[in-house]
Structures are given as C-alpha cells and as structure tokens.
PDB file of C-alpha atoms in Angstrom:
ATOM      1  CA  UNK I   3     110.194  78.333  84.276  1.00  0.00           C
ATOM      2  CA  UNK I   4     110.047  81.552  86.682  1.00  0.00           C
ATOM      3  CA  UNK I   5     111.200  79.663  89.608  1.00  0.00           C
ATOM      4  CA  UNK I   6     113.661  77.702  88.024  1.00  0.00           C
ATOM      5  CA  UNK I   7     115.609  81.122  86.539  1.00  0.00           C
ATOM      6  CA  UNK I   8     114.529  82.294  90.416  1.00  0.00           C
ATOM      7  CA  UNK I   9     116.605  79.250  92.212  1.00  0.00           C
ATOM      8  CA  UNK I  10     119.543  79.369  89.327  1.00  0.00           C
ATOM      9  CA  UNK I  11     119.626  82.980  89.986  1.00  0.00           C
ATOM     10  CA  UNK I  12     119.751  82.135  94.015  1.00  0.00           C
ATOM     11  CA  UNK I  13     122.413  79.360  93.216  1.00  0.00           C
ATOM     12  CA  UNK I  14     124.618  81.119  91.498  1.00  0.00           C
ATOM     13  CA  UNK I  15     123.976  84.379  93.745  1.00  0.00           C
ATOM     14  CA  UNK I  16     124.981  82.321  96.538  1.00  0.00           C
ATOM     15  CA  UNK I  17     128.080  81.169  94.749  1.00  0.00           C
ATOM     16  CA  UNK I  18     129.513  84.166  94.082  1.00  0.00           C
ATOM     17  CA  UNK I  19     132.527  85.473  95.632  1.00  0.00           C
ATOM     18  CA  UNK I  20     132.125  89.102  94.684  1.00  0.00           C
ATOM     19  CA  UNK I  21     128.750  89.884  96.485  1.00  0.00           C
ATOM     20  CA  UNK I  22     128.414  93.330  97.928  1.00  0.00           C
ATOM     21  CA  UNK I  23     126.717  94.042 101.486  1.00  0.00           C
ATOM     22  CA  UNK I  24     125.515  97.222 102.765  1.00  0.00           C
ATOM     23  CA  UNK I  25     122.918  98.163 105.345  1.00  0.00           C
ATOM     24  CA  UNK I  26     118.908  98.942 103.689  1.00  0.00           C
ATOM     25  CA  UNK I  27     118.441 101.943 101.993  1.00  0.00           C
ATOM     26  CA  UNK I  28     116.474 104.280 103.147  1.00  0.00           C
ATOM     27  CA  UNK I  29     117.089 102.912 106.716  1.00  0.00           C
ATOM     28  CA  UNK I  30     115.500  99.372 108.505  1.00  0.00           C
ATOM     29  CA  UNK I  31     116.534  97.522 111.758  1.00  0.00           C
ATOM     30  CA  UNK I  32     118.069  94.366 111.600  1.00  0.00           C
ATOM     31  CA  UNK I  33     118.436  94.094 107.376  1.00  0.00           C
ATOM     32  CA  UNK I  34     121.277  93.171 105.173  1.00  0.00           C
ATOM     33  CA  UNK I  35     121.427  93.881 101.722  1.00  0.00           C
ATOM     34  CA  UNK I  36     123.885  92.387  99.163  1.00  0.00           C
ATOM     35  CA  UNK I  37     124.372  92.541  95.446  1.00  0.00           C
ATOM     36  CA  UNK I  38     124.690  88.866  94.535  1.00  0.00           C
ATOM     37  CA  UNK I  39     124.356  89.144  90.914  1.00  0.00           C
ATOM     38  CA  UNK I  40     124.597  91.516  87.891  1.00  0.00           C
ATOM     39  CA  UNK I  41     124.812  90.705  84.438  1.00  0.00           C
ATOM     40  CA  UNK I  42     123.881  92.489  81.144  1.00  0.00           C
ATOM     41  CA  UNK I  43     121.291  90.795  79.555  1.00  0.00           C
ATOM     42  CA  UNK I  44     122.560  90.011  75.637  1.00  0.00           C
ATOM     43  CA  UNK I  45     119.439  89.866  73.808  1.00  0.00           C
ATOM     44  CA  UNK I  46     117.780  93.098  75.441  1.00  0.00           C
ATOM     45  CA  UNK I  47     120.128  95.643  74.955  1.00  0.00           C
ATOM     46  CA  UNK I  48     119.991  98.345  78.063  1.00  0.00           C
ATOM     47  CA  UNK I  49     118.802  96.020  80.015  1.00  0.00           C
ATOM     48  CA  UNK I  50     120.509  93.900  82.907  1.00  0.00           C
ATOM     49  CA  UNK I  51     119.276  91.135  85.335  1.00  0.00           C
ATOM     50  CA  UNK I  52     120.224  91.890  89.433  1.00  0.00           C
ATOM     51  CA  UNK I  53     120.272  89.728  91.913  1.00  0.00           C
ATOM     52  CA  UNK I  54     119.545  91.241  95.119  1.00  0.00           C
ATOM     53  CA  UNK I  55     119.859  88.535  98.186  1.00  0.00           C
ATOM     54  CA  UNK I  56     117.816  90.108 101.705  1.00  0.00           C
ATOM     55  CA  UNK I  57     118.383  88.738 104.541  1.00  0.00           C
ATOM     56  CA  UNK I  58     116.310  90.145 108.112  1.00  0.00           C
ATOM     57  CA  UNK I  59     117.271  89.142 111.381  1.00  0.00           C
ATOM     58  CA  UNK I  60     114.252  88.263 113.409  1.00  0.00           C
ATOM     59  CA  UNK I  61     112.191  91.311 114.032  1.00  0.00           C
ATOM     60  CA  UNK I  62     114.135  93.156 110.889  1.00  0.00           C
ATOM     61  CA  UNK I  63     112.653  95.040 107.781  1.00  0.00           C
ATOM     62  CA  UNK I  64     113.002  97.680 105.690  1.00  0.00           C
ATOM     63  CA  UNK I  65     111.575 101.110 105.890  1.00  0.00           C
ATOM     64  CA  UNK I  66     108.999 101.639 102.659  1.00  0.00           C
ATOM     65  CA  UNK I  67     110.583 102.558  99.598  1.00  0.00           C
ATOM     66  CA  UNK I  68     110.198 102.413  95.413  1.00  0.00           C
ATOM     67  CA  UNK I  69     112.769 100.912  92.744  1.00  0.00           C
ATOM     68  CA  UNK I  70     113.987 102.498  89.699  1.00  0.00           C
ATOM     69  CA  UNK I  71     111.208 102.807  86.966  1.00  0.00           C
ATOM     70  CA  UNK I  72     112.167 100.716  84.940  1.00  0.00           C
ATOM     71  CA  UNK I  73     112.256  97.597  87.319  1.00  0.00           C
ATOM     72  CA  UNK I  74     110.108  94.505  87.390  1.00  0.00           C
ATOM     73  CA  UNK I  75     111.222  92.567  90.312  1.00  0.00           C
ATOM     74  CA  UNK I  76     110.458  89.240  91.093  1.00  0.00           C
ATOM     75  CA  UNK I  77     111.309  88.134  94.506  1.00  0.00           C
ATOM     76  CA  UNK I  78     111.519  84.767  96.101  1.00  0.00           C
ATOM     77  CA  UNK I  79     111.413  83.933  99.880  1.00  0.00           C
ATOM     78  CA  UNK I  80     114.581  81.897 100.508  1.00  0.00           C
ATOM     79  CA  UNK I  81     114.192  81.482 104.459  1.00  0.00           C
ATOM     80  CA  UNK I  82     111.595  82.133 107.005  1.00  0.00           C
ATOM     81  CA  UNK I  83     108.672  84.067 106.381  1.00  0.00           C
ATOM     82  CA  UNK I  84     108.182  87.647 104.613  1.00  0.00           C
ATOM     83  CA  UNK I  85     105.585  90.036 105.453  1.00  0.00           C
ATOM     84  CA  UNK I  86     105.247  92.290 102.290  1.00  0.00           C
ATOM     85  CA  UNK I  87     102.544  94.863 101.128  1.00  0.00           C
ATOM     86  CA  UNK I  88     102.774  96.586  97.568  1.00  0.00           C
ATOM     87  CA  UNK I  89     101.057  99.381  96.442  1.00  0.00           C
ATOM     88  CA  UNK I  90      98.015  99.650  98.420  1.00  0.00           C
ATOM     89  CA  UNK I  91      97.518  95.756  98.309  1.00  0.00           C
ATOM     90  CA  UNK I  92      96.779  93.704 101.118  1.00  0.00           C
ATOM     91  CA  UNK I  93      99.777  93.011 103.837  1.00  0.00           C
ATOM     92  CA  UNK I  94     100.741  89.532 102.505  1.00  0.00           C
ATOM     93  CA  UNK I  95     102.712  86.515 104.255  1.00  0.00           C
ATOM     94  CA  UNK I  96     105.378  84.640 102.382  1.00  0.00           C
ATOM     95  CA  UNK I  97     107.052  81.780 103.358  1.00  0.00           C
ATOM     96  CA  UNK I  98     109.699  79.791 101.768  1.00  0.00           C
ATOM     97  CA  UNK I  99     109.019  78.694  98.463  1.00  0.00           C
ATOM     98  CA  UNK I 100     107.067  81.124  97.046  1.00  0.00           C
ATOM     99  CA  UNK I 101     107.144  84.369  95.407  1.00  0.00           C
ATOM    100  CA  UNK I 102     105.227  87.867  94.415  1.00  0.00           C
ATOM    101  CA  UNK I 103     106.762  90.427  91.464  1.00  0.00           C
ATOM    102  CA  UNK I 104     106.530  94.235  91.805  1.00  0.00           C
ATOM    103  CA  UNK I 105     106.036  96.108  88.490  1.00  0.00           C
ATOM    104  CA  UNK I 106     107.721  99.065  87.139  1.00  0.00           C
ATOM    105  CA  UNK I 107     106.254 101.951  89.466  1.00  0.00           C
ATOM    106  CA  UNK I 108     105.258  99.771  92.661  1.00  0.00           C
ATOM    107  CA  UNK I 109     105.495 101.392  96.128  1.00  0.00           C
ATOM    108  CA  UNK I 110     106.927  98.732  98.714  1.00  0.00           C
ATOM    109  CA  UNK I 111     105.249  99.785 101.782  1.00  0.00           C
ATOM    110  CA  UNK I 112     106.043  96.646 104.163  1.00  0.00           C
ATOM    111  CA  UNK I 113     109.010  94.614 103.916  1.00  0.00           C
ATOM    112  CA  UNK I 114     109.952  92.832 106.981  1.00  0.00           C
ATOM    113  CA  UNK I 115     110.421  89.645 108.918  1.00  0.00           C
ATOM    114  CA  UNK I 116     107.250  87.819 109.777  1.00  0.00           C
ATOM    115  CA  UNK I 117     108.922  86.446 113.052  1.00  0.00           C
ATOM    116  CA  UNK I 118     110.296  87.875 116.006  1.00  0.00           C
ATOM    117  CA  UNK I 119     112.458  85.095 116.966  1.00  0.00           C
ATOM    118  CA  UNK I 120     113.793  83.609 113.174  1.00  0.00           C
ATOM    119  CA  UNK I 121     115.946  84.896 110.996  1.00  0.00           C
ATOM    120  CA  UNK I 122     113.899  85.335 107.054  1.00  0.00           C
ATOM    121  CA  UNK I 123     115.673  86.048 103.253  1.00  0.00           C
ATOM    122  CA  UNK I 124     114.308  86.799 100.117  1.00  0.00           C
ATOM    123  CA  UNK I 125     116.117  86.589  96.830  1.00  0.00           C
ATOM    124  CA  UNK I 126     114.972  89.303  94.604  1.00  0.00           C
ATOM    125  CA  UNK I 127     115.624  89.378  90.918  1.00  0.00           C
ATOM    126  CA  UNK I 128     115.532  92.843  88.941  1.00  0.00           C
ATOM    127  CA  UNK I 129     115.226  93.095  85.073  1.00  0.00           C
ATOM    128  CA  UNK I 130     116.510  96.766  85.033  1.00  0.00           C
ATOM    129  CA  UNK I 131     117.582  99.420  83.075  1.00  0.00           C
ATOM    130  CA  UNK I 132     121.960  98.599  82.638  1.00  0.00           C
ATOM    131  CA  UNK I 133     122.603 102.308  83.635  1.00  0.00           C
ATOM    132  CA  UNK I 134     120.603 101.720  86.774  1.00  0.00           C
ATOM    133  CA  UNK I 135     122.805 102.138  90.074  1.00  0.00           C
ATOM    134  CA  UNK I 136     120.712 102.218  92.987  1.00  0.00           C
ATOM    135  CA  UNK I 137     117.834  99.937  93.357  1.00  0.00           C
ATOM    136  CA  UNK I 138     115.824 101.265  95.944  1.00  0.00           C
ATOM    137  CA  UNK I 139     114.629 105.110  96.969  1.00  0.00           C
ATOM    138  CA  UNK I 140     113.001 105.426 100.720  1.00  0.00           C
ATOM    139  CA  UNK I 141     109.799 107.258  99.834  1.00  0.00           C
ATOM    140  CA  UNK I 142     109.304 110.099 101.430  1.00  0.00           C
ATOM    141  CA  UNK I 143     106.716 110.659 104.558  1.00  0.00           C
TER     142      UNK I 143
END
C-alpha cells in the first residue's frame, strides 16, 4: 500500500508542470531539489502531503540537516543508489526500489549519491504540518 501511494505520488510528481527547483538547503554539491507535489490532506485537517523529488549528480549530496517537527517522511529511491544515515543509525545503501521513513525529530546526517560516476534520485513524501514552509534546516556544527 506504502509503495503504491509512494510511485502514485512519484507519477503524478513527475507529471506536474508546476514543480519548483532550488539548490539543497543548507548547502550540498551537485543536488537539486524540487517541490513536485503539495496538497492538503482532507480528512486530517492541518495536515498536507509533499512531494519532494532529489535528484544528485554523481558524487552529489546534501550537507546534514533536520525537517520540520512535525514531519514523517517516507522516501523512495527513484534512480541509482542512496547512501543515507539517520539519527545515529548505521550509514545505509539504497538502491532503486526501495525505501526508509524518517520520523518526526530525525537528524539526516548523510544524504548523498552512492556513485561517483551515476547520477541517483529519491522521491520523498512528507505528511506535514499545512503551515509548514521550509522542509529542511542544515543543523548546525
């Protein structure tokens, strides 16, 4: 059920004409961020579901940063192969096809390419507070 939502999400995500790109936040070599999808969910009131579509050029990631509070994220690697570490978890590998979620609170410490030579994406899917703006705060070092 969780990865069909996760592909209709990426479908429609990828669909969309009204996607908005802008660099990482918090800073990152070589990785595009872009708004794919955001709609009010109508049965949870406050809440919203976000798309957020990654994509890293080979060598690319993102410098270590948190999400809002109130976001559960669950993230799908479209492309390639995602090296990822939450909290103080082990450093993890994804490759296309599968997925990891991040609970309310999570620190993102690696988020990057797993090759040097391919490009990777990641689809990631936020159940957020509505109010919630920016979805990702660099933490501090």
């Amino acid at each position: 059920m969780i990865k069909s939502l996760a592909f209709a999400v990426a479908s429609t995500a990828l669909l969309s004409g009204s996607a908005l790109a802008h660099d990482a936040p918090g800073g990152g070599e070589g990785a595009k961020i872009t708004l794919v999808y955001d709609h009010k969910l109508p049965n949870v009131p406050g809440k919203s579901m976000k798309g957020v579509l990654v994509e890293y050029a080979p060598g690319g990631f993102s410098e270590g940063h948190t999400h809002p509070a109130s976001a559960f994220i669950y993230a799908t690697v479209l492309e390639g192969a995602i090296r990822s570490q939450v909290n103080d978890g082990p450093v993890t590998v994804y490759s296309a096809g599968e997925s990891f979620s991040e609970l309310p609170g999570d620190r993102h410490g690696v988020s990057e390419n797993a090759s040097k030579t391919k490009p990777a994406k990641l689809l990631a899917v936020f159940v957020v507070d509505t109010a919630e703006q920016e979805l990702t705060y660099p933490t501090k070092k």
